[in-house]
């Protein structure tokens, strides 16, 4: 898939105020500092589309970006909560769960996981919650350039083995790097395939 144009459309905290044009939405979520904004910018060939912050976890909004006038990338708040009050944490959780559970246009949720780390409890619990609620999702392992090829494969295998303890069928997954653009074609091809299946 060629990304010809990608533009910011709107930010909201309420999923009911998100665009109502019925176009498919691909939402991106992960812990703070997982590289979400950088990945979105890499996928869209636009280094300034999603705001990358020196203070991870600042996004408190649902951000919609229209790609090729056909489908949306949706940038969701992170669930890692760097230095947040309990009130803020509860508010963010509500924004995330309301969108995921209430947004019919959400075609797929991409869950971003930092490939450098062991399986994190918060990630595993989030994936389990998605499974329990029948949410269609895929995993994107980010920051693959920070590890050697073999170490990256080992870390992915550890995650998949952990998932197999709870899941009969593993979700689709991708290995990516915003720095060297690894995984870009595969992720866009996956989105393109889903888009075509919806027509």
PDB file of N, CA and C in Angstrom, residues 70-159:
ATOM      1  N   UNK A  70      -9.240   7.402   3.012  1.00  0.00           N
ATOM      2  CA  UNK A  70      -9.968   6.133   3.010  1.00  0.00           C
ATOM      3  C   UNK A  70     -10.126   5.482   4.375  1.00  0.00           C
ATOM      4  N   UNK A  71      -9.127   5.634   5.244  1.00  0.00           N
ATOM      5  CA  UNK A  71      -9.163   4.951   6.541  1.00  0.00           C
ATOM      6  C   UNK A  71      -8.415   5.782   7.572  1.00  0.00           C
ATOM      7  N   UNK A  72      -8.682   5.465   8.845  1.00  0.00           N
ATOM      8  CA  UNK A  72      -8.090   6.242   9.926  1.00  0.00           C
ATOM      9  C   UNK A  72      -7.041   5.449  10.704  1.00  0.00           C
ATOM     10  N   UNK A  73      -5.974   6.144  11.060  1.00  0.00           N
ATOM     11  CA  UNK A  73      -5.112   5.708  12.147  1.00  0.00           C
ATOM     12  C   UNK A  73      -5.617   6.442  13.379  1.00  0.00           C
ATOM     13  N   UNK A  74      -5.820   5.698  14.472  1.00  0.00           N
ATOM     14  CA  UNK A  74      -6.287   6.304  15.720  1.00  0.00           C
ATOM     15  C   UNK A  74      -5.212   6.120  16.790  1.00  0.00           C
ATOM     16  N   UNK A  75      -4.728   7.237  17.290  1.00  0.00           N
ATOM     17  CA  UNK A  75      -3.692   7.244  18.314  1.00  0.00           C
ATOM     18  C   UNK A  75      -4.375   7.338  19.669  1.00  0.00           C
ATOM     19  N   UNK A  76      -4.326   6.242  20.433  1.00  0.00           N
ATOM     20  CA  UNK A  76      -4.979   6.201  21.747  1.00  0.00           C
ATOM     21  C   UNK A  76      -3.990   6.549  22.861  1.00  0.00           C
ATOM     22  N   UNK A  77      -4.500   7.019  23.997  1.00  0.00           N
ATOM     23  CA  UNK A  77      -3.607   7.273  25.139  1.00  0.00           C
ATOM     24  C   UNK A  77      -2.874   6.004  25.553  1.00  0.00           C
ATOM     25  N   UNK A  78      -1.656   6.156  26.042  1.00  0.00           N
ATOM     26  CA  UNK A  78      -0.899   5.011  26.521  1.00  0.00           C
ATOM     27  C   UNK A  78      -1.429   4.528  27.862  1.00  0.00           C
ATOM     28  N   UNK A  79      -1.185   3.239  28.176  1.00  0.00           N
ATOM     29  CA  UNK A  79      -1.690   2.716  29.437  1.00  0.00           C
ATOM     30  C   UNK A  79      -0.575   2.473  30.450  1.00  0.00           C
ATOM     31  N   UNK A  80       0.575   3.107  30.260  1.00  0.00           N
ATOM     32  CA  UNK A  80       1.678   2.919  31.208  1.00  0.00           C
ATOM     33  C   UNK A  80       1.700   3.936  32.318  1.00  0.00           C
ATOM     34  N   UNK A  81       1.025   5.055  32.109  1.00  0.00           N
ATOM     35  CA  UNK A  81       0.832   6.088  33.149  1.00  0.00           C
ATOM     36  C   UNK A  81       2.113   6.513  33.846  1.00  0.00           C
ATOM     37  N   UNK A  82       2.982   7.176  33.118  1.00  0.00           N
ATOM     38  CA  UNK A  82       4.186   7.706  33.746  1.00  0.00           C
ATOM     39  C   UNK A  82       3.808   8.855  34.682  1.00  0.00           C
ATOM     40  N   UNK A  83       4.088   8.662  35.962  1.00  0.00           N
ATOM     41  CA  UNK A  83       3.918   9.718  36.969  1.00  0.00           C
ATOM     42  C   UNK A  83       2.548  10.390  36.912  1.00  0.00           C
ATOM     43  N   UNK A  84       1.491   9.607  37.057  1.00  0.00           N
ATOM     44  CA  UNK A  84       0.144  10.172  37.002  1.00  0.00           C
ATOM     45  C   UNK A  84      -0.587   9.979  38.328  1.00  0.00           C
ATOM     46  N   UNK A  85      -1.544  10.860  38.562  1.00  0.00           N
ATOM     47  CA  UNK A  85      -2.392  10.708  39.750  1.00  0.00           C
ATOM     48  C   UNK A  85      -3.401   9.596  39.502  1.00  0.00           C
ATOM     49  N   UNK A  86      -3.961   9.061  40.569  1.00  0.00           N
ATOM     50  CA  UNK A  86      -4.955   7.995  40.439  1.00  0.00           C
ATOM     51  C   UNK A  86      -6.165   8.490  39.665  1.00  0.00           C
ATOM     52  N   UNK A  87      -6.521   9.762  39.862  1.00  0.00           N
ATOM     53  CA  UNK A  87      -7.659  10.343  39.147  1.00  0.00           C
ATOM     54  C   UNK A  87      -7.402  10.338  37.646  1.00  0.00           C
ATOM     55  N   UNK A  88      -6.182  10.735  37.242  1.00  0.00           N
ATOM     56  CA  UNK A  88      -5.822  10.737  35.822  1.00  0.00           C
ATOM     57  C   UNK A  88      -5.805   9.323  35.252  1.00  0.00           C
ATOM     58  N   UNK A  89      -5.258   8.385  36.038  1.00  0.00           N
ATOM     59  CA  UNK A  89      -5.187   6.991  35.586  1.00  0.00           C
ATOM     60  C   UNK A  89      -6.588   6.447  35.310  1.00  0.00           C
ATOM     61  N   UNK A  90      -7.508   6.698  36.232  1.00  0.00           N
ATOM     62  CA  UNK A  90      -8.893   6.242  36.072  1.00  0.00           C
ATOM     63  C   UNK A  90      -9.524   6.873  34.834  1.00  0.00           C
ATOM     64  N   UNK A  91      -9.253   8.156  34.623  1.00  0.00           N
ATOM     65  CA  UNK A  91      -9.809   8.869  33.462  1.00  0.00           C
ATOM     66  C   UNK A  91      -9.289   8.280  32.145  1.00  0.00           C
ATOM     67  N   UNK A  92      -7.979   8.010  32.101  1.00  0.00           N
ATOM     68  CA  UNK A  92      -7.379   7.441  30.887  1.00  0.00           C
ATOM     69  C   UNK A  92      -7.947   6.047  30.617  1.00  0.00           C
ATOM     70  N   UNK A  93      -8.049   5.236  31.669  1.00  0.00           N
ATOM     71  CA  UNK A  93      -8.606   3.880  31.508  1.00  0.00           C
ATOM     72  C   UNK A  93     -10.020   3.944  30.928  1.00  0.00           C
ATOM     73  N   UNK A  94     -10.788   4.927  31.395  1.00  0.00           N
ATOM     74  CA  UNK A  94     -12.162   5.078  30.922  1.00  0.00           C
ATOM     75  C   UNK A  94     -12.199   5.467  29.451  1.00  0.00           C
ATOM     76  N   UNK A  95     -11.324   6.409  29.058  1.00  0.00           N
ATOM     77  CA  UNK A  95     -11.249   6.844  27.655  1.00  0.00           C
ATOM     78  C   UNK A  95     -10.911   5.653  26.756  1.00  0.00           C
ATOM     79  N   UNK A  96      -9.901   4.875  27.179  1.00  0.00           N
ATOM     80  CA  UNK A  96      -9.441   3.729  26.386  1.00  0.00           C
ATOM     81  C   UNK A  96     -10.535   2.661  26.273  1.00  0.00           C
ATOM     82  N   UNK A  97     -11.099   2.253  27.413  1.00  0.00           N
ATOM     83  CA  UNK A  97     -12.074   1.159  27.376  1.00  0.00           C
ATOM     84  C   UNK A  97     -13.360   1.578  26.664  1.00  0.00           C
ATOM     85  N   UNK A  98     -13.777   2.836  26.824  1.00  0.00           N
ATOM     86  CA  UNK A  98     -14.978   3.314  26.127  1.00  0.00           C
ATOM     87  C   UNK A  98     -14.786   3.267  24.622  1.00  0.00           C
ATOM     88  N   UNK A  99     -13.617   3.699  24.165  1.00  0.00           N
ATOM     89  CA  UNK A  99     -13.351   3.672  22.714  1.00  0.00           C
ATOM     90  C   UNK A  99     -13.310   2.224  22.213  1.00  0.00           C
ATOM     91  N   UNK A 100     -12.510   1.388  22.867  1.00  0.00           N
ATOM     92  CA  UNK A 100     -12.325   0.010  22.387  1.00  0.00           C
ATOM     93  C   UNK A 100     -13.642  -0.767  22.379  1.00  0.00           C
ATOM     94  N   UNK A 101     -14.439  -0.603  23.442  1.00  0.00           N
ATOM     95  CA  UNK A 101     -15.666  -1.365  23.555  1.00  0.00           C
ATOM     96  C   UNK A 101     -16.844  -0.741  22.805  1.00  0.00           C
ATOM     97  N   UNK A 102     -16.795   0.578  22.603  1.00  0.00           N
ATOM     98  CA  UNK A 102     -17.951   1.248  22.033  1.00  0.00           C
ATOM     99  C   UNK A 102     -17.831   1.686  20.589  1.00  0.00           C
ATOM    100  N   UNK A 103     -16.640   1.620  20.033  1.00  0.00           N
ATOM    101  CA  UNK A 103     -16.415   2.174  18.698  1.00  0.00           C
ATOM    102  C   UNK A 103     -16.562   1.097  17.631  1.00  0.00           C
ATOM    103  N   UNK A 104     -17.691   1.094  16.963  1.00  0.00           N
ATOM    104  CA  UNK A 104     -17.961   0.062  15.944  1.00  0.00           C
ATOM    105  C   UNK A 104     -17.002   0.149  14.770  1.00  0.00           C
ATOM    106  N   UNK A 105     -16.518   1.360  14.477  1.00  0.00           N
ATOM    107  CA  UNK A 105     -15.642   1.540  13.316  1.00  0.00           C
ATOM    108  C   UNK A 105     -14.239   0.988  13.542  1.00  0.00           C
ATOM    109  N   UNK A 106     -13.890   0.669  14.796  1.00  0.00           N
ATOM    110  CA  UNK A 106     -12.549   0.151  15.052  1.00  0.00           C
ATOM    111  C   UNK A 106     -12.419  -1.251  14.472  1.00  0.00           C
ATOM    112  N   UNK A 107     -11.628  -1.365  13.433  1.00  0.00           N
ATOM    113  CA  UNK A 107     -11.476  -2.607  12.685  1.00  0.00           C
ATOM    114  C   UNK A 107     -10.409  -3.502  13.293  1.00  0.00           C
ATOM    115  N   UNK A 108      -9.357  -2.872  13.810  1.00  0.00           N
ATOM    116  CA  UNK A 108      -8.268  -3.631  14.430  1.00  0.00           C
ATOM    117  C   UNK A 108      -7.524  -2.736  15.414  1.00  0.00           C
ATOM    118  N   UNK A 109      -7.107  -3.333  16.516  1.00  0.00           N
ATOM    119  CA  UNK A 109      -6.314  -2.631  17.517  1.00  0.00           C
ATOM    120  C   UNK A 109      -4.890  -3.176  17.454  1.00  0.00           C
ATOM    121  N   UNK A 110      -3.935  -2.296  17.192  1.00  0.00           N
ATOM    122  CA  UNK A 110      -2.531  -2.684  17.212  1.00  0.00           C
ATOM    123  C   UNK A 110      -1.977  -2.392  18.610  1.00  0.00           C
ATOM    124  N   UNK A 111      -1.555  -3.442  19.303  1.00  0.00           N
ATOM    125  CA  UNK A 111      -0.966  -3.283  20.634  1.00  0.00           C
ATOM    126  C   UNK A 111       0.547  -3.278  20.483  1.00  0.00           C
ATOM    127  N   UNK A 112       1.171  -2.178  20.871  1.00  0.00           N
ATOM    128  CA  UNK A 112       2.615  -2.025  20.715  1.00  0.00           C
ATOM    129  C   UNK A 112       3.336  -2.504  21.972  1.00  0.00           C
ATOM    130  N   UNK A 113       4.373  -3.299  21.750  1.00  0.00           N
ATOM    131  CA  UNK A 113       5.156  -3.858  22.859  1.00  0.00           C
ATOM    132  C   UNK A 113       6.642  -3.643  22.556  1.00  0.00           C
ATOM    133  N   UNK A 114       7.362  -3.103  23.508  1.00  0.00           N
ATOM    134  CA  UNK A 114       8.805  -2.864  23.372  1.00  0.00           C
ATOM    135  C   UNK A 114       9.524  -4.200  23.379  1.00  0.00           C
ATOM    136  N   UNK A 115      10.174  -4.518  22.263  1.00  0.00           N
ATOM    137  CA  UNK A 115      10.801  -5.830  22.081  1.00  0.00           C
ATOM    138  C   UNK A 115      11.965  -6.059  23.046  1.00  0.00           C
ATOM    139  N   UNK A 116      12.466  -4.989  23.662  1.00  0.00           N
ATOM    140  CA  UNK A 116      13.671  -5.109  24.492  1.00  0.00           C
ATOM    141  C   UNK A 116      13.398  -5.718  25.866  1.00  0.00           C
ATOM    142  N   UNK A 117      12.130  -5.751  26.269  1.00  0.00           N
ATOM    143  CA  UNK A 117      11.825  -6.141  27.642  1.00  0.00           C
ATOM    144  C   UNK A 117      11.178  -7.521  27.743  1.00  0.00           C
ATOM    145  N   UNK A 118      11.316  -8.126  28.897  1.00  0.00           N
ATOM    146  CA  UNK A 118      10.594  -9.355  29.228  1.00  0.00           C
ATOM    147  C   UNK A 118       9.090  -9.054  29.223  1.00  0.00           C
ATOM    148  N   UNK A 119       8.249 -10.076  29.079  1.00  0.00           N
ATOM    149  CA  UNK A 119       6.804  -9.832  29.148  1.00  0.00           C
ATOM    150  C   UNK A 119       6.426  -9.070  30.421  1.00  0.00           C
ATOM    151  N   UNK A 120       5.733  -7.949  30.228  1.00  0.00           N
ATOM    152  CA  UNK A 120       5.344  -7.103  31.351  1.00  0.00           C
ATOM    153  C   UNK A 120       3.924  -7.460  31.792  1.00  0.00           C
ATOM    154  N   UNK A 121       3.722  -7.445  33.094  1.00  0.00           N
ATOM    155  CA  UNK A 121       2.416  -7.817  33.659  1.00  0.00           C
ATOM    156  C   UNK A 121       1.297  -6.955  33.073  1.00  0.00           C
ATOM    157  N   UNK A 122       1.539  -5.649  32.950  1.00  0.00           N
ATOM    158  CA  UNK A 122       0.488  -4.739  32.470  1.00  0.00           C
ATOM    159  C   UNK A 122       0.108  -5.052  31.021  1.00  0.00           C
ATOM    160  N   UNK A 123       1.109  -5.435  30.192  1.00  0.00           N
ATOM    161  CA  UNK A 123       0.817  -5.808  28.801  1.00  0.00           C
ATOM    162  C   UNK A 123       0.012  -7.103  28.747  1.00  0.00           C
ATOM    163  N   UNK A 124       0.447  -8.094  29.518  1.00  0.00           N
ATOM    164  CA  UNK A 124      -0.229  -9.396  29.495  1.00  0.00           C
ATOM    165  C   UNK A 124      -1.672  -9.276  29.972  1.00  0.00           C
ATOM    166  N   UNK A 125      -1.880  -8.464  31.007  1.00  0.00           N
ATOM    167  CA  UNK A 125      -3.250  -8.270  31.515  1.00  0.00           C
ATOM    168  C   UNK A 125      -4.115  -7.555  30.491  1.00  0.00           C
ATOM    169  N   UNK A 126      -3.528  -6.589  29.778  1.00  0.00           N
ATOM    170  CA  UNK A 126      -4.285  -5.860  28.758  1.00  0.00           C
ATOM    171  C   UNK A 126      -4.675  -6.790  27.606  1.00  0.00           C
ATOM    172  N   UNK A 127      -3.730  -7.614  27.149  1.00  0.00           N
ATOM    173  CA  UNK A 127      -4.022  -8.567  26.071  1.00  0.00           C
ATOM    174  C   UNK A 127      -5.102  -9.560  26.495  1.00  0.00           C
ATOM    175  N   UNK A 128      -5.031  -9.986  27.748  1.00  0.00           N
ATOM    176  CA  UNK A 128      -6.032 -10.921  28.273  1.00  0.00           C
ATOM    177  C   UNK A 128      -7.419 -10.270  28.273  1.00  0.00           C
ATOM    178  N   UNK A 129      -7.462  -8.998  28.670  1.00  0.00           N
ATOM    179  CA  UNK A 129      -8.737  -8.255  28.678  1.00  0.00           C
ATOM    180  C   UNK A 129      -9.307  -8.143  27.266  1.00  0.00           C
ATOM    181  N   UNK A 130      -8.437  -7.899  26.287  1.00  0.00           N
ATOM    182  CA  UNK A 130      -8.896  -7.833  24.892  1.00  0.00           C
ATOM    183  C   UNK A 130      -9.488  -9.172  24.458  1.00  0.00           C
ATOM    184  N   UNK A 131      -8.794 -10.246  24.808  1.00  0.00           N
ATOM    185  CA  UNK A 131      -9.271 -11.582  24.437  1.00  0.00           C
ATOM    186  C   UNK A 131     -10.614 -11.905  25.071  1.00  0.00           C
ATOM    187  N   UNK A 132     -10.742 -11.584  26.351  1.00  0.00           N
ATOM    188  CA  UNK A 132     -11.998 -11.848  27.061  1.00  0.00           C
ATOM    189  C   UNK A 132     -13.174 -11.095  26.449  1.00  0.00           C
ATOM    190  N   UNK A 133     -12.879  -9.932  25.875  1.00  0.00           N
ATOM    191  CA  UNK A 133     -13.941  -9.096  25.303  1.00  0.00           C
ATOM    192  C   UNK A 133     -14.071  -9.226  23.785  1.00  0.00           C
ATOM    193  N   UNK A 134     -13.330 -10.172  23.212  1.00  0.00           N
ATOM    194  CA  UNK A 134     -13.459 -10.440  21.780  1.00  0.00           C
ATOM    195  C   UNK A 134     -13.026  -9.295  20.881  1.00  0.00           C
ATOM    196  N   UNK A 135     -12.035  -8.537  21.336  1.00  0.00           N
ATOM    197  CA  UNK A 135     -11.559  -7.384  20.558  1.00  0.00           C
ATOM    198  C   UNK A 135     -10.545  -7.861  19.514  1.00  0.00           C
ATOM    199  N   UNK A 136     -10.729  -7.507  18.224  1.00  0.00           N
ATOM    200  CA  UNK A 136      -9.761  -7.906  17.196  1.00  0.00           C
ATOM    201  C   UNK A 136      -8.471  -7.098  17.354  1.00  0.00           C
ATOM    202  N   UNK A 137      -7.357  -7.797  17.584  1.00  0.00           N
ATOM    203  CA  UNK A 137      -6.108  -7.061  17.776  1.00  0.00           C
ATOM    204  C   UNK A 137      -4.923  -7.802  17.174  1.00  0.00           C
ATOM    205  N   UNK A 138      -3.855  -7.053  16.975  1.00  0.00           N
ATOM    206  CA  UNK A 138      -2.571  -7.578  16.518  1.00  0.00           C
ATOM    207  C   UNK A 138      -1.497  -6.962  17.404  1.00  0.00           C
ATOM    208  N   UNK A 139      -0.334  -7.580  17.416  1.00  0.00           N
ATOM    209  CA  UNK A 139       0.776  -7.070  18.222  1.00  0.00           C
ATOM    210  C   UNK A 139       1.859  -6.515  17.295  1.00  0.00           C
ATOM    211  N   UNK A 140       2.387  -5.354  17.651  1.00  0.00           N
ATOM    212  CA  UNK A 140       3.562  -4.822  16.962  1.00  0.00           C
ATOM    213  C   UNK A 140       4.685  -4.708  17.988  1.00  0.00           C
ATOM    214  N   UNK A 141       5.752  -5.484  17.783  1.00  0.00           N
ATOM    215  CA  UNK A 141       6.934  -5.356  18.630  1.00  0.00           C
ATOM    216  C   UNK A 141       7.773  -4.194  18.090  1.00  0.00           C
ATOM    217  N   UNK A 142       8.023  -3.196  18.931  1.00  0.00           N
ATOM    218  CA  UNK A 142       8.718  -1.986  18.484  1.00  0.00           C
ATOM    219  C   UNK A 142      10.194  -2.000  18.908  1.00  0.00           C
ATOM    220  N   UNK A 143      10.938  -1.059  18.312  1.00  0.00           N
ATOM    221  CA  UNK A 143      12.349  -0.793  18.671  1.00  0.00           C
ATOM    222  C   UNK A 143      13.257  -1.985  18.387  1.00  0.00           C
ATOM    223  N   UNK A 144      12.964  -2.713  17.304  1.00  0.00           N
ATOM    224  CA  UNK A 144      13.755  -3.900  16.965  1.00  0.00           C
ATOM    225  C   UNK A 144      15.195  -3.534  16.610  1.00  0.00           C
ATOM    226  N   UNK A 145      15.435  -2.290  16.196  1.00  0.00           N
ATOM    227  CA  UNK A 145      16.800  -1.878  15.834  1.00  0.00           C
ATOM    228  C   UNK A 145      17.718  -1.815  17.064  1.00  0.00           C
ATOM    229  N   UNK A 146      17.118  -1.783  18.255  1.00  0.00           N
ATOM    230  CA  UNK A 146      17.916  -1.679  19.482  1.00  0.00           C
ATOM    231  C   UNK A 146      18.542  -3.011  19.875  1.00  0.00           C
ATOM    232  N   UNK A 147      18.093  -4.097  19.234  1.00  0.00           N
ATOM    233  CA  UNK A 147      18.607  -5.436  19.558  1.00  0.00           C
ATOM    234  C   UNK A 147      19.170  -6.078  18.297  1.00  0.00           C
ATOM    235  N   UNK A 148      20.039  -7.056  18.465  1.00  0.00           N
ATOM    236  CA  UNK A 148      20.469  -7.849  17.326  1.00  0.00           C
ATOM    237  C   UNK A 148      19.323  -8.737  16.864  1.00  0.00           C
ATOM    238  N   UNK A 149      19.426  -9.247  15.645  1.00  0.00           N
ATOM    239  CA  UNK A 149      18.352 -10.050  15.050  1.00  0.00           C
ATOM    240  C   UNK A 149      18.009 -11.265  15.919  1.00  0.00           C
ATOM    241  N   UNK A 150      19.038 -11.990  16.365  1.00  0.00           N
ATOM    242  CA  UNK A 150      18.794 -13.206  17.145  1.00  0.00           C
ATOM    243  C   UNK A 150      18.158 -12.892  18.490  1.00  0.00           C
ATOM    244  N   UNK A 151      18.652 -11.849  19.158  1.00  0.00           N
ATOM    245  CA  UNK A 151      18.091 -11.473  20.461  1.00  0.00           C
ATOM    246  C   UNK A 151      16.627 -11.053  20.301  1.00  0.00           C
ATOM    247  N   UNK A 152      16.340 -10.318  19.215  1.00  0.00           N
ATOM    248  CA  UNK A 152      14.964  -9.902  18.957  1.00  0.00           C
ATOM    249  C   UNK A 152      14.045 -11.100  18.775  1.00  0.00           C
ATOM    250  N   UNK A 153      14.504 -12.074  17.998  1.00  0.00           N
ATOM    251  CA  UNK A 153      13.706 -13.289  17.771  1.00  0.00           C
ATOM    252  C   UNK A 153      13.459 -14.036  19.074  1.00  0.00           C
ATOM    253  N   UNK A 154      14.501 -14.097  19.908  1.00  0.00           N
ATOM    254  CA  UNK A 154      14.373 -14.779  21.206  1.00  0.00           C
ATOM    255  C   UNK A 154      13.315 -14.091  22.070  1.00  0.00           C
ATOM    256  N   UNK A 155      13.350 -12.751  22.109  1.00  0.00           N
ATOM    257  CA  UNK A 155      12.403 -12.015  22.944  1.00  0.00           C
ATOM    258  C   UNK A 155      10.968 -12.178  22.454  1.00  0.00           C
ATOM    259  N   UNK A 156      10.796 -12.180  21.125  1.00  0.00           N
ATOM    260  CA  UNK A 156       9.461 -12.393  20.555  1.00  0.00           C
ATOM    261  C   UNK A 156       8.966 -13.792  20.925  1.00  0.00           C
ATOM    262  N   UNK A 157       9.848 -14.782  20.826  1.00  0.00           N
ATOM    263  CA  UNK A 157       9.461 -16.168  21.160  1.00  0.00           C
ATOM    264  C   UNK A 157       9.023 -16.273  22.622  1.00  0.00           C
ATOM    265  N   UNK A 158       9.723 -15.585  23.516  1.00  0.00           N
ATOM    266  CA  UNK A 158       9.356 -15.601  24.937  1.00  0.00           C
ATOM    267  C   UNK A 158       7.935 -15.079  25.111  1.00  0.00           C
ATOM    268  N   UNK A 159       7.620 -13.972  24.413  1.00  0.00           N
ATOM    269  CA  UNK A 159       6.275 -13.391  24.501  1.00  0.00           C
ATOM    270  C   UNK A 159       5.222 -14.352  23.960  1.00  0.00           C
TER     271      UNK A 159
END
